[in-house]
XYZ file of C-alpha atoms in Angstrom:
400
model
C -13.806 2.385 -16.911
C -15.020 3.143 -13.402
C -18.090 1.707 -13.101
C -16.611 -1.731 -15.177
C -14.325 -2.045 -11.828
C -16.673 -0.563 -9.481
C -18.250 -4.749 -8.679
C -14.930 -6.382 -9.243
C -14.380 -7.962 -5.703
C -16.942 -6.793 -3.848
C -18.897 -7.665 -0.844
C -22.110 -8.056 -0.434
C -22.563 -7.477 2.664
C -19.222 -5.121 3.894
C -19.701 -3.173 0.509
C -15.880 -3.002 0.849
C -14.144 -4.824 -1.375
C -11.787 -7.087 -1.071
C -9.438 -8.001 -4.186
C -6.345 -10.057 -2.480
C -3.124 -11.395 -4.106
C -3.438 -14.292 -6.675
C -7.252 -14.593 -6.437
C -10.234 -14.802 -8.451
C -11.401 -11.145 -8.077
C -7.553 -10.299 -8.613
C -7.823 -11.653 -11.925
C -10.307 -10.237 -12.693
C -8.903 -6.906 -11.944
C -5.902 -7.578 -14.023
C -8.030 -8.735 -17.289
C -9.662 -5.539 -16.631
C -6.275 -3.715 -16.801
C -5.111 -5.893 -19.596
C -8.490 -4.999 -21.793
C -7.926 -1.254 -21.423
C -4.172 -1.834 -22.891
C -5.657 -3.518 -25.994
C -8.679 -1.284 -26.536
C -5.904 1.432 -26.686
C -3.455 -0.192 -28.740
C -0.832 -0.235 -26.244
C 2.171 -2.893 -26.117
C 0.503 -5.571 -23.076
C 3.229 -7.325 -20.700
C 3.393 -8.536 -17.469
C 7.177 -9.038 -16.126
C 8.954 -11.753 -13.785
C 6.839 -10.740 -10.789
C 3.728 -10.348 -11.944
C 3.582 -6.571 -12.469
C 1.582 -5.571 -15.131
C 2.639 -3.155 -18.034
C 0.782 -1.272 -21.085
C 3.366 0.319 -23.599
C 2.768 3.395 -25.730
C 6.169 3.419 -27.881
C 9.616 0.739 -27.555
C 10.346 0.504 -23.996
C 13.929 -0.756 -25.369
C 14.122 3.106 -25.889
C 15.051 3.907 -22.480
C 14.262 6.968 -20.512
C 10.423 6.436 -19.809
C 7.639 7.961 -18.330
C 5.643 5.235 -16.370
C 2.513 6.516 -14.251
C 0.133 3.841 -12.743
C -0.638 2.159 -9.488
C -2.271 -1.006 -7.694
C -5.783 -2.749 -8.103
C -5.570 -5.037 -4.991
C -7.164 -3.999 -1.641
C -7.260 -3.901 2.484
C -9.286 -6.335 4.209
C -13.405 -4.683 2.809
C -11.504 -1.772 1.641
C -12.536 1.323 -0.586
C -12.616 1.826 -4.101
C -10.232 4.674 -5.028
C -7.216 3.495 -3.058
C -4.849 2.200 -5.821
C -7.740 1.652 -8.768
C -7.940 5.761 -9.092
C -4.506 5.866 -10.107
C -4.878 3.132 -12.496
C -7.830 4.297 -14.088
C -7.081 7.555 -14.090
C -3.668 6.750 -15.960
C -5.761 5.522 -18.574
C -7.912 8.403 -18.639
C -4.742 10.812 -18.517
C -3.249 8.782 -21.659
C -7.052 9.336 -23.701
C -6.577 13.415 -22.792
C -3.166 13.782 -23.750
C -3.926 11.543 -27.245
C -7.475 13.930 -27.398
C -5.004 16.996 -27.555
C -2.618 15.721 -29.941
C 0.305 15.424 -27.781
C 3.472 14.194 -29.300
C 5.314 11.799 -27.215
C 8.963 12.313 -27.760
C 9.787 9.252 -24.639
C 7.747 5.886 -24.000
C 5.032 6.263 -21.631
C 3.484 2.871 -19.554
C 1.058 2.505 -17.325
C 2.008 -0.257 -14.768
C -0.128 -2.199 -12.034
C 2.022 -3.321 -9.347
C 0.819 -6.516 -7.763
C -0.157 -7.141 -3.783
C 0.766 -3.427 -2.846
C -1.741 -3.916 -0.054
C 0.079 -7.046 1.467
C -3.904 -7.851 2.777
C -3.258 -11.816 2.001
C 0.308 -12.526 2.896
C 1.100 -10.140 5.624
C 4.089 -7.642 3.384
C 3.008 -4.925 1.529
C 3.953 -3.798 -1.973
C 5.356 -7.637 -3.046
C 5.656 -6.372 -6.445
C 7.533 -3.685 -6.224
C 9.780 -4.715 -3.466
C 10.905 -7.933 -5.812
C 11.803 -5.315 -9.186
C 13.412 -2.886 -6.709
C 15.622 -6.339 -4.885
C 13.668 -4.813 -1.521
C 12.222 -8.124 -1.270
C 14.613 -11.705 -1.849
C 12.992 -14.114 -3.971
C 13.314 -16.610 -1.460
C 11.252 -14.685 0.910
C 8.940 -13.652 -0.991
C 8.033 -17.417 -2.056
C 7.866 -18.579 1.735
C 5.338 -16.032 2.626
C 1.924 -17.288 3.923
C -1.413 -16.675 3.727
C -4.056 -17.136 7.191
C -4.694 -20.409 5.734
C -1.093 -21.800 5.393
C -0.683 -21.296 1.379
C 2.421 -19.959 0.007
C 2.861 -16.929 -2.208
C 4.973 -19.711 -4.416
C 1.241 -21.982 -4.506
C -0.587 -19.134 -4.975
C 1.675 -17.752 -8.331
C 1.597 -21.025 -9.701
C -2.580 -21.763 -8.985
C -3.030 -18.383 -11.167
C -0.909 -19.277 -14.020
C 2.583 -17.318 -12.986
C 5.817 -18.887 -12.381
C 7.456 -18.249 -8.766
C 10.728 -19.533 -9.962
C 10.915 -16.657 -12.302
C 10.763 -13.562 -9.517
C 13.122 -11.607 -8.332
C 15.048 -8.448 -8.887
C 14.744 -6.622 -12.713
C 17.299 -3.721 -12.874
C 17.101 -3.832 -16.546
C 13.488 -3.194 -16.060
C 14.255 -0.043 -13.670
C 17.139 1.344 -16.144
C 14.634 2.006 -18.794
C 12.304 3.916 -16.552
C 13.645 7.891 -16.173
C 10.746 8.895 -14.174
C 7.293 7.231 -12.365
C 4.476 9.623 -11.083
C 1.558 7.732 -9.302
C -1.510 9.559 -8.963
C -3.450 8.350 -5.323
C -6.586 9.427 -3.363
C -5.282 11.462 -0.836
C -5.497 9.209 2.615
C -6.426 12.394 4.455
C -7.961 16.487 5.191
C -4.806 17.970 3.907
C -6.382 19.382 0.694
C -9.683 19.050 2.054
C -8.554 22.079 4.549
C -6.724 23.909 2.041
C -9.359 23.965 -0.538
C -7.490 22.128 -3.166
C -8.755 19.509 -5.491
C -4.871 18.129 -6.035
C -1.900 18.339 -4.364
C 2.327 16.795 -4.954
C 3.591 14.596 -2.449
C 6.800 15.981 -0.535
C 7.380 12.318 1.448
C 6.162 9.474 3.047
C 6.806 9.000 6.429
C 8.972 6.017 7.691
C 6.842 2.904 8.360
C 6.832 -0.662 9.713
C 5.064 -3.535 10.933
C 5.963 -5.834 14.077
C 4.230 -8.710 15.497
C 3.746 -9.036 19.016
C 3.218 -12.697 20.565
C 1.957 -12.718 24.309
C 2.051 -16.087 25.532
C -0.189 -17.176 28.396
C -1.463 -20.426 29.700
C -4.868 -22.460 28.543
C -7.817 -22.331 31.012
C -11.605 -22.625 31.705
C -13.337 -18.810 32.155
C -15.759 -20.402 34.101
C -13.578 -22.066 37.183
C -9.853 -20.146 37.175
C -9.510 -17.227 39.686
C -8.348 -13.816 38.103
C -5.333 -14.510 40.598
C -4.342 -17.684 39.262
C -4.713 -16.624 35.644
C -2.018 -16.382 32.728
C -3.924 -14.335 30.704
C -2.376 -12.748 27.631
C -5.126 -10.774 26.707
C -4.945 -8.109 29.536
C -0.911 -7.951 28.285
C -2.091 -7.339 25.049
C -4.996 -4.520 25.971
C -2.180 -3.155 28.286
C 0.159 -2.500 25.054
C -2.775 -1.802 22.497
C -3.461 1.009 24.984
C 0.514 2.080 25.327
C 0.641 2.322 21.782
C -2.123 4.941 21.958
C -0.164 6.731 24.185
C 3.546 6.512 22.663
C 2.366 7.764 19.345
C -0.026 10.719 21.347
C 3.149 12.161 23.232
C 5.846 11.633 20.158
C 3.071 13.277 17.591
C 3.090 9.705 15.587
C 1.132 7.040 14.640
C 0.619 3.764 16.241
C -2.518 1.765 15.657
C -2.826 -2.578 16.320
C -5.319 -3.317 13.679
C -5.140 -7.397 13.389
C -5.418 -9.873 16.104
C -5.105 -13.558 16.396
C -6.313 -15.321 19.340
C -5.471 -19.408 20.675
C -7.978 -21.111 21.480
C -10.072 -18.270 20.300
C -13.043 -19.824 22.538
C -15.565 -17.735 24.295
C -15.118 -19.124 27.614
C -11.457 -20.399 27.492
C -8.470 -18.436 28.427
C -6.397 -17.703 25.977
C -2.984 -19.195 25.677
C -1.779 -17.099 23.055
C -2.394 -13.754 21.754
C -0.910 -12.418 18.632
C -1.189 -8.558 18.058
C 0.486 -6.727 14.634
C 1.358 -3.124 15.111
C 1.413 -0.736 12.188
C 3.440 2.321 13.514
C 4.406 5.435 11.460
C 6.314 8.603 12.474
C 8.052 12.105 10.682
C 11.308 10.822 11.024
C 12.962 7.202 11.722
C 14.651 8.307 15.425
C 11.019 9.241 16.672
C 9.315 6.165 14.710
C 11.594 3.640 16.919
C 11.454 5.308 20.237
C 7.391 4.986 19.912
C 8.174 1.360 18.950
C 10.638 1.068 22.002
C 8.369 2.755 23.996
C 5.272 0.106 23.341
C 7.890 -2.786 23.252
C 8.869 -1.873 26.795
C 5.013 -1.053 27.816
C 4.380 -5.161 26.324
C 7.380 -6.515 28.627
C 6.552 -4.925 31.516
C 2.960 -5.982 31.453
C 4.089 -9.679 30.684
C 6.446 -9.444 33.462
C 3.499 -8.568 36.014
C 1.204 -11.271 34.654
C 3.898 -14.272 33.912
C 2.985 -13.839 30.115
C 5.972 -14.245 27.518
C 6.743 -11.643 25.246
C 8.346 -12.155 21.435
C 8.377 -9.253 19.576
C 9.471 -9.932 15.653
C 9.772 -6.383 13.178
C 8.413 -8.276 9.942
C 8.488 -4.823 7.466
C 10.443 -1.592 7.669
C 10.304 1.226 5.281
C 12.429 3.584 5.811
C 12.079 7.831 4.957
C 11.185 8.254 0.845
C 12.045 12.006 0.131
C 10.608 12.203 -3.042
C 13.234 13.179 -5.469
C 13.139 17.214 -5.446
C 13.643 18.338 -8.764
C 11.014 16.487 -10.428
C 8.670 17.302 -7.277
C 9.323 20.485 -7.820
C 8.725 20.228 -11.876
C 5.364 18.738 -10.986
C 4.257 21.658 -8.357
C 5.123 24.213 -11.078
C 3.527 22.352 -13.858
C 0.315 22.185 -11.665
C 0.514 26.009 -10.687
C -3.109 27.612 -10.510
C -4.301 30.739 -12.550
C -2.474 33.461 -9.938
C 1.058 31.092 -10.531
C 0.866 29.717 -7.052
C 2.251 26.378 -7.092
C 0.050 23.174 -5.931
C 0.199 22.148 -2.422
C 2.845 19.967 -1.350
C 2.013 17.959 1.493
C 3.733 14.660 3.349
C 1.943 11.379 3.875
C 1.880 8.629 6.180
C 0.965 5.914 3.923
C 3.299 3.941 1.731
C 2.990 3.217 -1.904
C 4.978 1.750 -5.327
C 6.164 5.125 -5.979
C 8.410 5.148 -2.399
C 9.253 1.680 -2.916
C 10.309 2.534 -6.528
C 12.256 5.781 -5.151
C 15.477 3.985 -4.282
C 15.918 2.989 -7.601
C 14.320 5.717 -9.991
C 13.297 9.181 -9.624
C 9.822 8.865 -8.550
C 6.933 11.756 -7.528
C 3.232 11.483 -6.322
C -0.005 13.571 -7.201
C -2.920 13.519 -4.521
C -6.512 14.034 -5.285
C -8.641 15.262 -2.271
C -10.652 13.085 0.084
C -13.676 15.414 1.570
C -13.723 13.106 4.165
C -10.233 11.662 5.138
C -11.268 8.374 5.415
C -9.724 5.423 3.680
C -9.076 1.656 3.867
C -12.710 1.364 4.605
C -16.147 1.030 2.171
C -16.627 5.223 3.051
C -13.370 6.135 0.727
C -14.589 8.441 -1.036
C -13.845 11.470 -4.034
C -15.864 13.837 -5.803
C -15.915 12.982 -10.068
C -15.164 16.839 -10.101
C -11.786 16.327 -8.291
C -10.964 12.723 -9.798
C -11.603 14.398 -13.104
C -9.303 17.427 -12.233
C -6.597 14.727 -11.006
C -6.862 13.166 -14.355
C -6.389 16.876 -16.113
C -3.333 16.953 -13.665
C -1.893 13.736 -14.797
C -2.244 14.505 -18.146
C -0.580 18.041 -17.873
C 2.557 16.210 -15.944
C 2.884 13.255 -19.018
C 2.941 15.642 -21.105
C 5.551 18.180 -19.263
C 7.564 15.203 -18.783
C 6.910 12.480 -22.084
C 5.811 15.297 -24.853
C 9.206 17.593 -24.483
């Protein structure tokens, strides 16, 4: 199953790969997914926004297990973020069946569409429209960097944007999800553990940041008579740094647009998007504050206007104790100690998800910490002993 995925999307020349919303190496991914289903005699669906499903047993039943993630990717991203869960839901279901297991509740495996948000700017669009996170409306007017719609881009792949939206009946069948993930950090790496349970996920957002300066030649404007919104914008990339060093957060600007975008013209306008992530919500938006007021102030000093605009805000997932618990104990080692539980700082489906349904998490070690990038990495050993994992909490959980 790996190494079928492994070229799906990739670049040549990044190595990364880069599997957007609604695109050709997107649909690719998701006959891939659909292929697996019907190699395993599961029930194939995919629902009103594009999620995709693989049924073992009636989901009419009610009370399911669902485990699964996302396919899509960052911007020449790595290979385990999102497709290890998938795959190794698959993998998990080919144990459990290997051993016999009697299911006694429907189990899916599910592959939520654009969790990334790489094309059109919000991330996890699929699960954000089941959960009614995300309006319909919204969703449709989103945009990619060229000006297409989601709505366009649904309808160029064969899906109807008319038919998205919320789908509680959907949710009220589901009594528990468990997403497996590459861990996006040296948590176990440190510990010495080849999987570990997610406690939370921190509280996240996005905000875009427009400095707006004035047009000019580089070669024949004095520094004094410039409106240059690029030293506002280096002023607040570097307050960011420092907000999120002092309040023990995250802050990082990671995308940039630049108007005229010419090497020797001053730019008029600069657009900056800040990803910022903290422990808890009051410290996330005093870092935020803190950079907003760091942007103003620089504008003020330069004559460069300042529009700040919060375009995504996830707010603290504690992940729902009792079956976090369940899964810790169900995972204990040898001696009985239980696995290591351990917070994260990146969202997923499963926090999206947790508003609505009990919801957990499973981490497989990264040796090197590194992800969103082409040096994401795992060792087979540990992606093997996260699909042993997997399969041990299915069948704590679906074989009852």
């Amino acid at each position: 199953m790996w190494n079928d995925l492994l070229p799906i999307g990739r670049d040549a020349g990044s190595h990364g790969y880069r599997r957007y919303a609604w695109t050709g190496a997107d649909a690719d991914c998701r006959e891939w997914f659909k292929a697996q289903a019907t190699t395993r005699g599961l029930s194939y669906e995919v629902d009103r926004n594009g999620n995709q499903w693989a049924w073992l047993g009636d989901p009419a039943a009610g009370d399911a297990v669902v485990t699964g993630s996302h396919l899509d990717s960052v911007p020449d991203g790595g290979a385990f973020d999102g497709p290890l869960g998938v795959v190794s839901s698959f993998a998990a279901l080919d144990e459990l069946r290997a051993r016999g297991a009697e299911f006694t509740r429907p189990l899916a495996i599910a592959n939520f569409g654009d969790e990334e948000g790489a094309r059109f700017g919000l991330a996890c669009v699929g699960s954000r429209l089941t959960a009614g996170q995300l309006t319909a409306a919204k969703a449709r007017e989103l945009r990619d960097a060229d000006g297409v719609t989601l709505a366009h881009a649904m309808e160029r792949a064969g899906y109807d944007p008319q038919a998205i939206g919320p789908d509680p009946e959907r949710l009220a069948r589901i009594g528990a999800f468990v997403e497996l993930h590459v861990e996006q950090g040296r948590a176990l790496d440190i510990s010495g553990d080849p999987v570990g349970v997610a406690s939370a996920i921190w509280p996240h957002g996005r905000w875009r940041f427009d400095f707006r300066g004035e047009a000019n030649h580089a070669g024949t404007t004095r520094l004094e008579d410039r409106r240059d919104p690029m030293i506002a914008y280096a002023d607040t990339v570097l307050a960011a740094r420092e907000q999120a060093r002092l309040a023990g957060a995250l802050a990082t600007f990671g995308k940039v647009a630049v108007e005229p975008n010419g090497v020797n013209a001053i730019p008029s306008l600069v657009r900056g998007w800040l990803d910022s992530r903290a422990a808890d919500e009051a410290t996330l938006a005093r870092v935020v504050a803190g950079v907003e007021r760091a942007a103003r102030d620089s504008g003020e000093r330069s004559g460069i206007g300042i529009d700040v605009t919060r375009e995504s805000f996830t707010p603290v997932v504690e992940f729902e104790h009792g079956l976090r618990d369940r899964l810790a104990g169900l995972l204990a080692g040898d001696d009985g100690r239980p696995a290591p539980v351990l917070p994260t700082g990146a969202g997923h489906d499963a926090g999206i998800l947790s508003a609505a349904i009990p919801t957990a998490m499973l981490f497989v070690r990264n040796p090197t910490g590194i992800s969103h990038s082409p040096a994401e990495a795992a060792d087979e050993d540990d992606c093997l002993a996260g699909v042993t994992a997997l399969a041990d909490v299915l069948e704590g959980l679906a074989c009852r």
